[in-house]
Structures are given as structure tokens and as C-alpha cells.
Amino acid sequence: MKPDIAEAKLQIYNTLSRKKEVFEPLLAGRVGMYVCGPTVYGDAHLGHARPAVTFDLVYRFLTALGYKVRYVRNITDVGHLENDADEGEDKIARKARLEQLEPMEVVQHYTVRYHKNMDQLNVLRPSIEPHASGHIIEQIEMIKRILEKGYAYEVNGSVYFDVERYNQHYNYGVLSGRKVDELIANTRELAGQSEKRSSTDFALWKKAEPEHIMRWPSPWSEGFPGWHLECSAMGCKYLGNQFDIHGGGLDLLFPHHESEIAQSTVANGTNPVRYWMHNNMVTINGQKMGKSLGNAMSLDDIFTGSHPLLAQAYSPMTIRFFILQAHYRSTLDFGNEALQAAEKGLSRLTEAGKTLARLQSSQGAQPIGIAKLEQAAWEAMLDDFNSPVAIAQLFEAVRIINSIAEGHLQINQEELEIMRTFYQDFTCNILGLSDEGAAGNDESTIQGLMETILELRQEARSRKDFATSDKIRDRLGLLNIVVKDGKEGSSWQFKP
RNA sequence: GGUCCCGUGGCCGAGGGGCUAGGCACCGGUCUGCAAAACCGUCUACAGCGGUUCGACUCCGCUCGGGACCUCCA
């Protein structure tokens, strides 16, 4: 049974405390959640899929529990600096220059493609998807407040956050566990003459060099905001000075999130976030993904199988299922064997759903214990979103469903209803797994065609004309349709 | 070099001081005209070495191996 949100003890691993904590929203029944979104200057890859799916799961589960969630995920379209802050080039500006486009053309192009990929993965759109470039004013206002409070300084039209001063009054390192002294000691002095007073300081505003094409006016110079600022400004604007959950990849922990905390704390006078959540990284065949390693693959590469490391194409739902089969705080390794296993497992799960739909209950059947499975699945999700354990419960249900369909087991009406609710809640609503078997086709037409074909084949079989029945099956096989003969007649599915 | 994380069976991946994770593969069986699917069953694990404990894969230490961030790339 679905837990009541007033009673449910949702445990979230909070990076701030490095342990699981009981989740208590600031406002009863409501959750404000901010997640760092993509920098749109290239196609989405696995490194984008993991946080998107992870926080989609969080979003869906909070919603399933009954929370009203305002989910904000930004689009970074100002670009991070390509090199170090001194001679850096904006990633988007660089791409625009190379492709001879207006920067916003680059942004638009990749935003559209990102949305397409996310839709394919069945990742729900956030409640608000703000663009950094649309919030320059808010960012400038925030810088002003930080300057007023004396935690930033201006040099030659650029503004830097004074980490050492901040650290005297607060703790720069609460989140990442770093110590400012050690950071300074461990940082090589940059070759060029830095405008920064300390290597740990970071830019709030950068004056644009003449060749820099992305620029906005500000009190200090024509330039652009520093790369940590947008999240602070937009999080505050849409979720308030303090909100419940901030998510992102583990790679953003430092310096990005650490600096967000520092900026917001000074500007708004309060610690901005109650629960920090970080998803772990993905590897490919045990190796980190990176352009320099030659194993970077876009989601489209994966969906079409057009990467040399891939043995075949993997559907978006396979990728989603694969991601959900691991806990979000573990590293996840993409390999062909593992992906093929996920593909088959997902197919089994999906097929069982169809079987469940036509299952009949038997009067007076002994209890099987479906409620216990459902309970275990909810508890797994309440325990820091443990989707792999929830999925394990679903597979238990799959085994039971198939046994009933085989006639090895009987189920009473009450348990059948629990089973249907359980399956629907978890597979569709919480895990967000959609049946993509017939995606893009006119399903009812295909259903009709298939019924006819299978009927003809059945007739051939009844007169022992196996040459014909096999021919039909083989031809369908060429169309990636698998025919399965059972006691109750034949069924079919698209080859996974 | 600094800080932190991890090392589970053929592959992926949960778990946690004594109690079946799960998926995929493999093997045997049931069913089937054949096949697929499904069901049943078998098998196999906690990197190594010490320590704590009645008992450790689970806690502690060391060693080996891998990874993350502090550079880049995303």
C-alpha cells in the first residue's frame, strides 16, 4: 500500500552530512528541488542521461508519495569557460565561432536535441526550465549584494568572490570537505598574472575580451556571469532563499556546489539548500568517459548503435532501465553484456505487464503475499531511492504473474488488484518505464494485422501445414516480430 | 601529491556482523510438431593479508587494484 506522506519516513542521503537523513520539507506537502541541467553546446551523452534519469526518479517518487513538487532544472546557455579564467573562452561562444552561428543558434539547436533525447528516455520535463542567459539581471543583482556585504572585489571590470574572507566567517568546504588552507597549498600558481587575490577565489563577473561574443552590460563591464552564479540566482528566484533539495552529478560537488553555497549564503543570509543529492558517474567498460579516451558516446550513438564500442543499438528504455537497475550513488559501468542483460530483463518485465492485464483471478485462491512485495518496493524507494531493490521486487512479481499464466499458481481477486496497482505504480509511474515496443507505429492497425496473420497461421497449424506456419513465423521474424505459441494460442512481440 | 569513494559469483548489480537480493548468461528438466517464451531446478561470490568478535563478505588496520574531485574533458 502506498505510504502516507505524513507517516512515510523518506530517507535521503545528504551530502552535507554524508549520511541518510529523514526528509522533512520546509513546507508540509511541498518540495522545492533544483537540479543542475546541461550546458547546451553539444549532444547529450551518458553523462547527461544519468542525472536526468536519477532526478526524474526522485521527482516521480516524491510526486507518487503525494508531494507537490516544483522541479527546476536549468539550461546553461552562457557556457562555462573553456580554459582557466584568465584566457578562457566560453564553450558556447567557441562552438558558435567554429560553426559560424549566432551563439543562441547553437543553444537552440542543442536544447531541442536535448529535449528530444530526454523525451525518448521518458524523463519528465521539469516544472521550470530557466536559461542562464535569461537571468542576467538576477545574477547582477546578486553580485551587487555580495559586493555590498564585502565578500567580493572588483578588478579591471571583473568581480571575484573572496573565499578567504568568507571562510573566516563561514565554512568554505562544508559540502566537499575541503579545507581552504589545503586548497591554497595544493594549487599551483597560474602561469599568467591572475587578477584574483587568491587561487581559491572564483569569478562572479568576467569582463569580456574583445573577441568574446557572448556579453551583457553590467555596472562593472560588458561581460558575462561567472559559472557558479546562475544556479544560485535561479534557484533563489524560483524556489526561495532556502529550498529542500539540490541535485547534480558528483563531479559538480566541488567547486560548483561549494561555491553556490558560499554565494547564496552571503547574498541571501541563509544556507540555501537543506538536502544535497549527488548522483555518481558512469564509466564505459570500466573507464571514465571522455573525449580524450575515445569512448565518449552520445545518446543518439547509443540509440542507433553507431559507436564502435557498441555491439548493437540500445533503445532509450533499455538505457533508462539500465540506469535504474543501479543505485544512483554507485558508479555505473556501461558494457555490452550488461546492456544486453538489461534489454532482456526489461523485455521480460514489459511482457509480464501484458500478461498481467489478461490474468484471471480464481475464487478462494490461497494468498501469495503480493502486498508484502509491494510493501518491500515502497520501503526500498523510501530508503534513499533504492530503485534496484524495488526492481527486484517487481521481478518477483513477474515470476508470480507468469506462474499464474502457466496455471501453476492461482490468485484471488484481492491480490490480483494489489498486483495490478503495484505493477502500474512502480513500472509506469515511479520508474517511468514505458512500453516502447510499438512506438512510432499505428498500434491499432498493427494489432489488427497481427491478429489476422496469426489466425491464418493457426489455421495452417491445425491442418498440420507446418511449412506455411513456419514460413509466416520466419517472414515476421525478418520484420523483427517474434511469434510465441502457447497453450492459449499465439502471441507476438517486437524483437527487443 | 592532497581530499574522498569503491573492489561481491561468467557479466551487471543490491545488501548488510549470524537470516534467498535481483537481472542476464550457463547447465539440467517441464511444456512444445520445431522454435521462442514461460515455469521448475542446479551451480557459483563477497580482492589479499592481519586484527576485533562466540561468529565478518559486512567493523578496524595494512597491501594490491580501480575511480572521483583538486588541471583538462564532459
Short mmCIF file of C-alpha atoms in Angstrom, two decimals, chain A:
data_model
loop_
_atom_site.label_atom_id
_atom_site.label_comp_id
_atom_site.label_asym_id
_atom_site.label_seq_id
_atom_site.Cartn_x
_atom_site.Cartn_y
_atom_site.Cartn_z
CA MET A 1 0.00 0.00 0.00
CA LYS A 2 1.18 3.45 -0.79
CA PRO A 3 2.59 5.11 2.31
CA ASP A 4 1.05 8.28 3.62
CA ILE A 5 3.43 11.23 3.30
CA ALA A 6 2.69 12.32 6.81
CA GLU A 7 3.83 8.93 8.07
CA ALA A 8 6.35 7.86 5.47
CA LYS A 9 9.92 8.20 6.56
CA LEU A 10 11.75 9.06 3.38
CA GLN A 11 15.46 8.77 3.90
CA ILE A 12 17.72 10.85 1.72
CA TYR A 13 21.49 10.65 1.71
CA ASN A 14 22.55 14.22 2.29
CA THR A 15 26.00 15.06 1.00
CA LEU A 16 26.19 17.80 3.64
CA SER A 17 26.15 15.30 6.50
CA ARG A 18 27.37 12.30 4.50
CA LYS A 19 24.61 10.17 5.87
CA LYS A 20 21.00 9.33 5.34
CA GLU A 21 18.55 11.73 6.94
CA VAL A 22 14.78 11.66 7.27
CA PHE A 23 13.39 14.05 4.71
CA GLU A 24 11.32 16.86 6.11
CA PRO A 25 10.23 19.51 3.65
CA LEU A 26 10.24 23.16 4.63
CA LEU A 27 6.56 23.39 3.78
CA ALA A 28 4.45 20.38 4.60
CA GLY A 29 3.42 18.53 1.47
CA ARG A 30 5.56 20.60 -0.87
CA VAL A 31 9.06 20.12 -2.23
CA GLY A 32 11.33 22.57 -3.98
CA MET A 33 14.02 20.85 -5.99
CA TYR A 34 16.77 22.30 -8.16
CA VAL A 35 18.95 20.19 -10.42
CA CYS A 36 21.92 21.32 -12.49
CA GLY A 37 21.00 20.89 -16.13
CA PRO A 38 23.08 20.64 -19.28
CA THR A 39 25.40 23.11 -20.91
CA VAL A 40 23.93 23.10 -24.37
CA TYR A 41 26.84 23.18 -26.74
CA GLY A 42 26.93 19.54 -27.76
CA ASP A 43 24.79 16.44 -27.99
CA ALA A 44 23.61 14.80 -24.80
CA HIS A 45 25.60 11.76 -23.75
CA LEU A 46 25.56 9.21 -20.98
CA GLY A 47 26.85 11.76 -18.53
CA HIS A 48 23.62 13.70 -19.13
CA ALA A 49 21.35 10.67 -19.04
CA ARG A 50 22.31 9.55 -15.57
CA PRO A 51 21.47 12.71 -13.58
CA ALA A 52 18.40 13.30 -15.73
CA VAL A 53 17.04 9.81 -15.04
CA THR A 54 18.13 9.88 -11.40
CA PHE A 55 16.33 13.09 -10.58
CA ASP A 56 13.40 12.13 -12.75
CA LEU A 57 13.08 9.15 -10.43
CA VAL A 58 13.26 11.43 -7.40
CA TYR A 59 10.68 13.74 -8.95
CA ARG A 60 8.35 10.89 -9.84
CA PHE A 61 8.69 9.22 -6.46
CA LEU A 62 8.09 12.40 -4.47
CA THR A 63 5.05 13.01 -6.65
CA ALA A 64 3.86 9.43 -6.15
CA LEU A 65 4.15 9.91 -2.40
CA GLY A 66 1.79 12.85 -2.75
CA TYR A 67 4.14 15.82 -2.59
CA LYS A 68 3.56 18.81 -4.78
CA VAL A 69 6.98 19.26 -6.31
CA ARG A 70 8.36 22.32 -8.01
CA TYR A 71 11.22 20.95 -10.02
CA VAL A 72 13.64 23.45 -11.52
CA ARG A 73 16.32 22.31 -13.94
CA ASN A 74 18.34 24.95 -15.70
CA ILE A 75 19.72 25.20 -19.20
CA THR A 76 23.22 26.62 -19.13
CA ASP A 77 23.48 28.68 -22.25
CA VAL A 78 26.10 31.17 -21.20
CA GLY A 79 28.72 28.49 -21.25
CA HIS A 80 31.47 27.59 -18.89
CA LEU A 81 34.95 28.74 -19.53
CA GLU A 82 36.98 26.54 -21.77
CA ASN A 83 40.37 27.18 -20.19
CA ASP A 84 41.21 28.88 -16.96
CA ALA A 85 39.55 32.10 -16.02
CA ASP A 86 42.31 34.28 -17.36
CA GLU A 87 42.37 33.37 -21.02
CA GLY A 88 39.22 31.36 -21.12
CA GLU A 89 36.83 31.05 -23.97
CA ASP A 90 33.19 30.42 -23.48
CA LYS A 91 32.26 26.93 -24.66
CA ILE A 92 29.16 28.10 -26.46
CA ALA A 93 30.91 31.09 -27.95
CA ARG A 94 33.65 28.82 -29.21
CA LYS A 95 31.21 26.41 -30.79
CA ALA A 96 29.38 29.32 -32.39
CA ARG A 97 32.59 30.70 -33.80
CA LEU A 98 33.61 27.33 -35.21
CA GLU A 99 30.24 26.75 -36.80
CA GLN A 100 29.77 30.39 -37.78
CA LEU A 101 26.50 30.68 -35.96
CA GLU A 102 24.95 33.09 -33.56
CA PRO A 103 25.55 31.68 -30.05
CA MET A 104 21.83 31.45 -29.48
CA GLU A 105 21.54 29.31 -32.60
CA VAL A 106 23.92 26.86 -31.01
CA VAL A 107 21.94 26.99 -27.79
CA GLN A 108 18.62 26.48 -29.54
CA HIS A 109 19.91 23.63 -31.65
CA TYR A 110 21.28 21.63 -28.76
CA THR A 111 18.42 22.46 -26.43
CA VAL A 112 15.99 20.97 -28.91
CA ARG A 113 18.14 17.88 -29.27
CA TYR A 114 18.48 17.56 -25.53
CA HIS A 115 14.72 17.70 -25.11
CA LYS A 116 14.28 15.05 -27.77
CA ASN A 117 16.69 12.71 -26.02
CA MET A 118 15.08 13.33 -22.65
CA ASP A 119 11.64 12.61 -24.11
CA GLN A 120 12.99 9.36 -25.53
CA LEU A 121 14.23 8.42 -22.08
CA ASN A 122 10.78 9.26 -20.74
CA VAL A 123 12.30 11.92 -18.49
CA LEU A 124 9.54 14.29 -17.44
CA ARG A 125 10.06 17.95 -18.18
CA PRO A 126 10.78 19.97 -15.07
CA SER A 127 8.26 22.48 -13.74
CA ILE A 128 10.53 25.34 -14.72
CA GLU A 129 13.49 25.20 -17.07
CA PRO A 130 15.20 28.57 -16.77
CA HIS A 131 18.01 29.72 -19.04
CA ALA A 132 21.06 31.37 -17.56
CA SER A 133 21.03 33.96 -20.33
CA GLY A 134 17.50 34.94 -19.33
CA HIS A 135 18.56 35.73 -15.79
CA ILE A 136 21.49 38.07 -16.24
CA ILE A 137 19.70 40.77 -14.26
CA GLU A 138 19.12 38.48 -11.30
CA GLN A 139 22.75 37.46 -11.39
CA ILE A 140 23.93 41.07 -11.48
CA GLU A 141 21.69 41.92 -8.54
CA MET A 142 23.15 39.03 -6.62
CA ILE A 143 26.70 40.19 -7.30
CA LYS A 144 25.74 43.63 -6.04
CA ARG A 145 24.53 42.19 -2.77
CA ILE A 146 27.71 40.16 -2.34
CA LEU A 147 29.81 43.26 -3.05
CA GLU A 148 27.79 45.31 -0.56
CA LYS A 149 28.43 42.77 2.13
CA GLY A 150 32.13 42.89 1.40
CA TYR A 151 32.68 39.37 0.21
CA ALA A 152 33.69 40.23 -3.33
CA TYR A 153 36.04 42.65 -5.03
CA GLU A 154 36.30 44.23 -8.44
CA VAL A 155 39.42 44.18 -10.57
CA ASN A 156 39.51 45.65 -14.09
CA GLY A 157 35.80 45.17 -14.68
CA SER A 158 35.70 41.65 -13.29
CA VAL A 159 34.29 40.71 -9.90
CA TYR A 160 35.64 37.88 -7.77
CA PHE A 161 34.30 36.16 -4.70
CA ASP A 162 36.63 36.48 -1.72
CA VAL A 163 36.85 32.90 -0.49
CA GLU A 164 39.34 33.58 2.29
CA ARG A 165 37.21 36.30 3.81
CA TYR A 166 34.16 34.09 3.52
CA ASN A 167 35.99 31.29 5.21
CA GLN A 168 36.77 33.48 8.21
CA HIS A 169 33.07 33.82 8.96
CA TYR A 170 31.62 30.71 7.37
CA ASN A 171 32.97 27.40 6.22
CA TYR A 172 34.03 27.13 2.59
CA GLY A 173 34.16 23.35 2.45
CA VAL A 174 31.02 22.32 4.35
CA LEU A 175 29.86 20.34 1.38
CA SER A 176 33.02 18.97 -0.19
CA GLY A 177 35.03 18.56 2.99
CA ARG A 178 37.85 20.63 1.61
CA LYS A 179 39.99 23.00 3.64
CA VAL A 180 40.81 26.39 2.21
CA ASP A 181 44.39 26.27 3.52
CA GLU A 182 44.98 22.96 1.82
CA LEU A 183 43.37 24.16 -1.36
CA ILE A 184 45.73 27.11 -1.48
CA ALA A 185 48.71 24.96 -0.66
CA ASN A 186 47.78 22.44 -3.33
CA THR A 187 47.06 24.87 -6.11
CA ARG A 188 49.87 25.70 -8.42
CA GLU A 189 50.11 29.39 -9.07
CA LEU A 190 48.75 30.04 -12.51
CA ALA A 191 51.37 30.95 -15.04
CA GLY A 192 49.77 34.22 -16.03
CA GLN A 193 49.30 37.10 -13.66
CA SER A 194 45.95 36.50 -12.09
CA GLU A 195 43.57 39.21 -11.11
CA LYS A 196 42.41 37.04 -8.27
CA ARG A 197 43.77 37.71 -4.81
CA SER A 198 43.82 34.03 -4.08
CA SER A 199 43.76 30.93 -6.23
CA THR A 200 40.62 29.80 -4.45
CA ASP A 201 38.62 32.88 -5.38
CA PHE A 202 36.19 32.47 -8.22
CA ALA A 203 34.65 34.81 -10.74
CA LEU A 204 31.21 36.31 -10.22
CA TRP A 205 31.50 38.51 -13.29
CA LYS A 206 34.03 38.43 -16.08
CA LYS A 207 34.82 41.31 -18.35
CA ALA A 208 34.56 40.14 -21.95
CA GLU A 209 37.61 40.25 -24.13
CA PRO A 210 37.02 41.98 -27.47
CA GLU A 211 36.64 38.67 -29.32
CA HIS A 212 34.19 37.30 -26.78
CA ILE A 213 30.81 37.27 -28.48
CA MET A 214 28.54 36.45 -25.55
CA ARG A 215 28.34 39.63 -23.47
CA TRP A 216 25.96 41.70 -21.44
CA PRO A 217 26.19 45.15 -19.86
CA SER A 218 26.76 45.39 -16.14
CA PRO A 219 27.88 48.04 -13.63
CA TRP A 220 31.44 46.72 -13.90
CA SER A 221 31.95 45.97 -17.57
CA GLU A 222 30.49 44.41 -20.66
CA GLY A 223 30.90 40.80 -19.83
CA PHE A 224 29.29 37.66 -18.60
CA PRO A 225 28.47 35.99 -15.27
CA GLY A 226 30.74 33.50 -13.55
CA TRP A 227 29.87 29.89 -13.92
CA HIS A 228 28.54 29.14 -10.43
CA LEU A 229 26.24 32.10 -10.23
CA GLU A 230 23.31 31.12 -12.42
CA CYS A 231 22.23 28.23 -10.23
CA SER A 232 22.29 30.38 -7.12
CA ALA A 233 20.34 33.17 -8.77
CA MET A 234 17.73 30.99 -10.43
CA GLY A 235 17.34 28.62 -7.52
CA CYS A 236 16.65 31.55 -5.27
CA LYS A 237 14.30 33.19 -7.74
CA TYR A 238 12.05 30.19 -8.24
CA LEU A 239 12.44 28.25 -5.01
CA GLY A 240 13.30 30.87 -2.43
CA ASN A 241 16.33 31.74 -0.34
CA GLN A 242 16.23 28.28 1.13
CA PHE A 243 14.79 25.23 -0.55
CA ASP A 244 14.61 21.48 0.02
CA ILE A 245 16.68 19.55 -2.49
CA HIS A 246 19.53 20.45 -4.78
CA GLY A 247 20.76 17.73 -7.10
CA GLY A 248 23.51 17.21 -9.60
CA GLY A 249 26.38 14.98 -10.60
CA LEU A 250 29.12 14.17 -8.15
CA ASP A 251 31.55 15.97 -10.42
CA LEU A 252 29.79 19.23 -9.63
CA LEU A 253 30.32 18.88 -5.90
CA PHE A 254 33.44 20.96 -6.00
CA PRO A 255 33.87 23.70 -6.81
CA HIS A 256 30.44 24.32 -8.32
CA HIS A 257 28.11 23.42 -5.47
CA GLU A 258 30.51 24.54 -2.78
CA SER A 259 30.66 27.95 -4.41
CA GLU A 260 26.90 28.08 -4.81
CA ILE A 261 26.55 27.67 -1.08
CA ALA A 262 29.07 30.44 -0.42
CA GLN A 263 27.44 32.90 -2.82
CA SER A 264 23.92 32.26 -1.66
CA THR A 265 24.82 32.31 1.99
CA VAL A 266 26.33 35.76 1.64
CA ALA A 267 23.75 37.18 -0.75
CA ASN A 268 20.65 35.81 0.95
CA GLY A 269 21.82 35.43 4.51
CA THR A 270 20.95 31.79 4.71
CA ASN A 271 22.26 28.39 3.79
CA PRO A 272 20.44 27.80 0.50
CA VAL A 273 19.81 24.06 0.50
CA ARG A 274 18.65 21.53 3.06
CA TYR A 275 19.40 18.28 1.23
CA TRP A 276 22.20 17.98 -1.31
CA MET A 277 21.97 14.93 -3.55
CA HIS A 278 24.67 13.76 -5.94
CA ASN A 279 24.46 11.01 -8.48
CA ASN A 280 27.61 9.02 -9.18
CA MET A 281 29.35 8.90 -12.53
CA VAL A 282 29.16 6.49 -15.44
CA THR A 283 32.03 4.51 -16.87
CA ILE A 284 32.32 2.68 -20.16
CA ASN A 285 33.94 -0.74 -19.95
CA GLY A 286 35.33 0.34 -16.61
CA GLN A 287 36.79 3.54 -17.98
CA LYS A 288 35.72 7.06 -17.39
CA MET A 289 34.07 8.62 -20.38
CA GLY A 290 35.99 11.36 -22.06
CA LYS A 291 36.76 12.73 -25.46
CA SER A 292 40.44 12.11 -24.99
CA LEU A 293 39.78 8.42 -24.26
CA GLY A 294 37.81 7.90 -27.47
CA ASN A 295 34.88 6.37 -25.63
CA ALA A 296 32.58 9.37 -25.50
CA MET A 297 29.25 8.42 -26.99
CA SER A 298 26.16 10.50 -27.46
CA LEU A 299 22.73 9.18 -26.64
CA ASP A 300 21.94 9.12 -30.33
CA ASP A 301 25.03 6.98 -30.86
CA ILE A 302 23.65 4.53 -28.35
CA PHE A 303 20.09 4.59 -29.64
CA THR A 304 21.33 3.88 -33.17
CA GLY A 305 24.26 1.65 -32.23
CA SER A 306 26.61 3.73 -34.30
CA HIS A 307 29.60 3.69 -31.97
CA PRO A 308 32.48 1.26 -32.49
CA LEU A 309 32.34 0.16 -28.86
CA LEU A 310 28.70 -0.87 -29.16
CA ALA A 311 27.75 -4.33 -30.35
CA GLN A 312 24.25 -3.15 -31.22
CA ALA A 313 21.76 -0.33 -30.74
CA TYR A 314 20.16 0.03 -27.32
CA SER A 315 16.74 1.55 -27.01
CA PRO A 316 16.15 4.57 -24.77
CA MET A 317 14.06 2.49 -22.39
CA THR A 318 16.86 -0.07 -22.12
CA ILE A 319 19.21 2.73 -21.12
CA ARG A 320 16.72 4.08 -18.63
CA PHE A 321 16.12 0.66 -17.13
CA PHE A 322 19.83 0.01 -17.00
CA ILE A 323 20.44 3.23 -15.10
CA LEU A 324 17.64 2.43 -12.66
CA GLN A 325 19.00 -1.06 -12.03
CA ALA A 326 21.90 0.51 -10.17
CA HIS A 327 21.60 2.74 -7.14
CA TYR A 328 22.17 6.38 -8.04
CA ARG A 329 25.11 6.76 -5.65
CA SER A 330 27.10 3.91 -7.20
CA THR A 331 29.25 4.20 -10.27
CA LEU A 332 27.61 2.52 -13.21
CA ASP A 333 29.54 0.71 -15.89
CA PHE A 334 28.20 0.57 -19.42
CA GLY A 335 29.26 -2.57 -21.23
CA ASN A 336 27.62 -4.57 -23.99
CA GLU A 337 27.00 -7.63 -21.88
CA ALA A 338 25.37 -5.62 -19.12
CA LEU A 339 23.27 -3.63 -21.57
CA GLN A 340 22.07 -6.76 -23.31
CA ALA A 341 21.12 -8.20 -19.93
CA ALA A 342 19.14 -5.04 -19.18
CA GLU A 343 17.42 -5.23 -22.55
CA LYS A 344 16.25 -8.77 -21.92
CA GLY A 345 15.27 -8.09 -18.35
CA LEU A 346 13.22 -5.10 -19.40
CA SER A 347 11.52 -7.12 -22.08
CA ARG A 348 10.57 -9.75 -19.53
CA LEU A 349 9.20 -7.08 -17.23
CA THR A 350 7.20 -5.44 -20.01
CA GLU A 351 5.79 -8.72 -21.30
CA ALA A 352 4.72 -9.66 -17.80
CA GLY A 353 2.75 -6.43 -17.68
CA LYS A 354 0.76 -7.51 -20.71
CA THR A 355 0.25 -10.94 -19.23
CA LEU A 356 -0.95 -9.34 -16.00
CA ALA A 357 -3.57 -7.37 -17.92
CA ARG A 358 -5.32 -10.53 -19.08
CA LEU A 359 -4.85 -12.58 -15.90
CA GLN A 360 -7.98 -14.02 -14.30
CA SER A 361 -8.49 -14.34 -10.60
CA SER A 362 -9.62 -17.60 -9.00
CA GLN A 363 -12.10 -17.68 -6.21
CA GLY A 364 -10.72 -18.86 -2.93
CA ALA A 365 -7.12 -18.96 -4.11
CA GLN A 366 -4.59 -19.08 -1.29
CA PRO A 367 -2.82 -15.78 -0.56
CA ILE A 368 0.53 -15.45 -2.31
CA GLY A 369 1.84 -12.44 -0.42
CA ILE A 370 1.67 -9.74 -3.06
CA ALA A 371 1.14 -6.99 -0.51
CA LYS A 372 4.46 -7.92 1.06
CA LEU A 373 6.24 -7.45 -2.26
CA GLU A 374 4.59 -4.12 -2.79
CA GLN A 375 5.49 -3.08 0.72
CA ALA A 376 9.12 -4.05 0.15
CA ALA A 377 9.22 -1.99 -3.03
CA TRP A 378 7.90 1.11 -1.30
CA GLU A 379 10.33 0.63 1.54
CA ALA A 380 13.21 0.29 -0.90
CA MET A 381 12.29 3.57 -2.54
CA LEU A 382 11.83 5.27 0.81
CA ASP A 383 15.37 4.18 1.65
CA ASP A 384 17.22 6.76 -0.41
CA PHE A 385 15.52 5.87 -3.68
CA ASN A 386 16.81 2.32 -3.90
CA SER A 387 15.41 1.54 -7.33
CA PRO A 388 17.42 -1.69 -7.86
CA VAL A 389 15.80 -3.26 -4.82
CA ALA A 390 12.39 -2.06 -5.93
CA ILE A 391 13.04 -3.63 -9.33
CA ALA A 392 13.99 -6.90 -7.64
CA GLN A 393 10.52 -6.92 -6.05
CA LEU A 394 8.98 -6.35 -9.46
CA PHE A 395 10.81 -9.36 -10.83
CA GLU A 396 9.42 -11.44 -8.00
CA ALA A 397 6.02 -10.27 -9.16
CA VAL A 398 6.93 -11.18 -12.74
CA ARG A 399 7.71 -14.72 -11.72
CA ILE A 400 4.36 -14.96 -9.95
CA ILE A 401 2.46 -13.44 -12.88
CA ASN A 402 3.99 -15.92 -15.29
CA SER A 403 3.34 -18.83 -12.98
CA ILE A 404 -0.30 -17.87 -12.80
CA ALA A 405 -0.46 -17.56 -16.57
CA GLU A 406 1.08 -21.03 -16.83
CA GLY A 407 -1.55 -22.38 -14.49
CA HIS A 408 0.97 -23.31 -11.80
CA LEU A 409 -0.48 -20.84 -9.37
CA GLN A 410 -3.79 -19.18 -8.64
CA ILE A 411 -4.51 -15.71 -7.41
CA ASN A 412 -7.58 -14.31 -5.69
CA GLN A 413 -9.31 -11.15 -6.78
CA GLU A 414 -7.98 -9.06 -3.91
CA GLU A 415 -4.36 -9.94 -4.58
CA LEU A 416 -4.77 -9.56 -8.31
CA GLU A 417 -5.87 -5.99 -7.74
CA ILE A 418 -2.93 -5.32 -5.46
CA MET A 419 -0.67 -6.80 -8.09
CA ARG A 420 -2.06 -4.53 -10.80
CA THR A 421 -1.71 -1.43 -8.65
CA PHE A 422 1.79 -2.43 -7.63
CA TYR A 423 2.89 -3.08 -11.18
CA GLN A 424 1.34 0.11 -12.51
CA ASP A 425 2.62 2.34 -9.71
CA PHE A 426 6.18 1.17 -9.97
CA THR A 427 6.77 0.31 -13.58
CA CYS A 428 4.96 3.24 -15.14
CA ASN A 429 4.65 5.97 -12.55
CA ILE A 430 7.73 5.67 -10.40
CA LEU A 431 10.33 4.03 -12.61
CA GLY A 432 8.91 5.70 -15.70
CA LEU A 433 9.30 2.64 -17.91
CA SER A 434 7.08 2.85 -20.93
CA ASP A 435 6.46 0.07 -23.40
CA GLU A 436 8.27 1.26 -26.47
CA GLY A 437 7.71 -1.93 -28.42
CA ALA A 438 5.30 -0.40 -30.87
CA ALA A 439 6.49 3.17 -30.52
CA GLY A 440 6.03 5.26 -33.62
CA ASN A 441 3.58 2.87 -35.23
CA ASP A 442 -0.14 2.97 -35.63
CA GLU A 443 -0.70 0.46 -32.91
CA SER A 444 -4.31 -0.47 -33.50
CA THR A 445 -3.64 -1.17 -37.16
CA ILE A 446 -0.72 -3.37 -36.34
CA GLN A 447 -2.75 -5.17 -33.73
CA GLY A 448 -5.41 -5.90 -36.29
CA LEU A 449 -2.94 -7.05 -38.90
CA MET A 450 -1.21 -9.30 -36.47
CA GLU A 451 -4.44 -10.84 -35.29
CA THR A 452 -5.32 -11.72 -38.85
CA ILE A 453 -1.93 -13.12 -39.64
CA LEU A 454 -1.81 -15.21 -36.51
CA GLU A 455 -5.28 -16.50 -37.20
CA LEU A 456 -4.21 -17.68 -40.64
CA ARG A 457 -1.16 -19.26 -39.17
CA GLN A 458 -3.29 -21.02 -36.58
CA GLU A 459 -5.43 -22.46 -39.33
CA ALA A 460 -2.36 -23.74 -41.12
CA ARG A 461 -1.18 -25.32 -37.92
CA SER A 462 -4.48 -27.04 -37.26
CA ARG A 463 -4.24 -28.80 -40.61
CA LYS A 464 -0.58 -29.59 -39.85
CA ASP A 465 0.62 -27.37 -42.66
CA PHE A 466 3.79 -26.50 -40.84
CA ALA A 467 5.57 -25.35 -43.95
CA THR A 468 3.11 -22.47 -44.12
CA SER A 469 3.08 -21.74 -40.41
CA ASP A 470 6.86 -21.72 -40.25
CA LYS A 471 7.04 -19.51 -43.30
CA ILE A 472 4.76 -16.98 -41.65
CA ARG A 473 6.83 -17.03 -38.50
CA ASP A 474 10.09 -16.67 -40.44
CA ARG A 475 8.80 -13.77 -42.51
CA LEU A 476 7.58 -11.99 -39.41
CA GLY A 477 10.95 -12.64 -37.87
CA LEU A 478 12.52 -10.67 -40.69
CA LEU A 479 10.33 -7.76 -39.62
CA ASN A 480 11.60 -8.14 -36.07
CA ILE A 481 8.40 -9.69 -34.88
CA VAL A 482 8.61 -12.73 -32.67
CA VAL A 483 5.73 -15.21 -32.59
CA LYS A 484 5.22 -17.17 -29.42
CA ASP A 485 2.97 -20.21 -29.36
CA GLY A 486 1.31 -21.01 -26.08
CA LYS A 487 -1.47 -23.17 -24.78
CA GLU A 488 -3.97 -20.37 -25.12
CA GLY A 489 -3.00 -19.53 -28.67
CA SER A 490 -0.22 -17.46 -30.17
CA SER A 491 1.01 -14.05 -29.18
CA TRP A 492 3.65 -11.81 -30.59
CA GLN A 493 6.04 -9.01 -29.75
CA PHE A 494 8.63 -6.88 -31.39
CA LYS A 495 12.10 -8.26 -31.04
CA PRO A 496 13.72 -6.29 -28.24
#
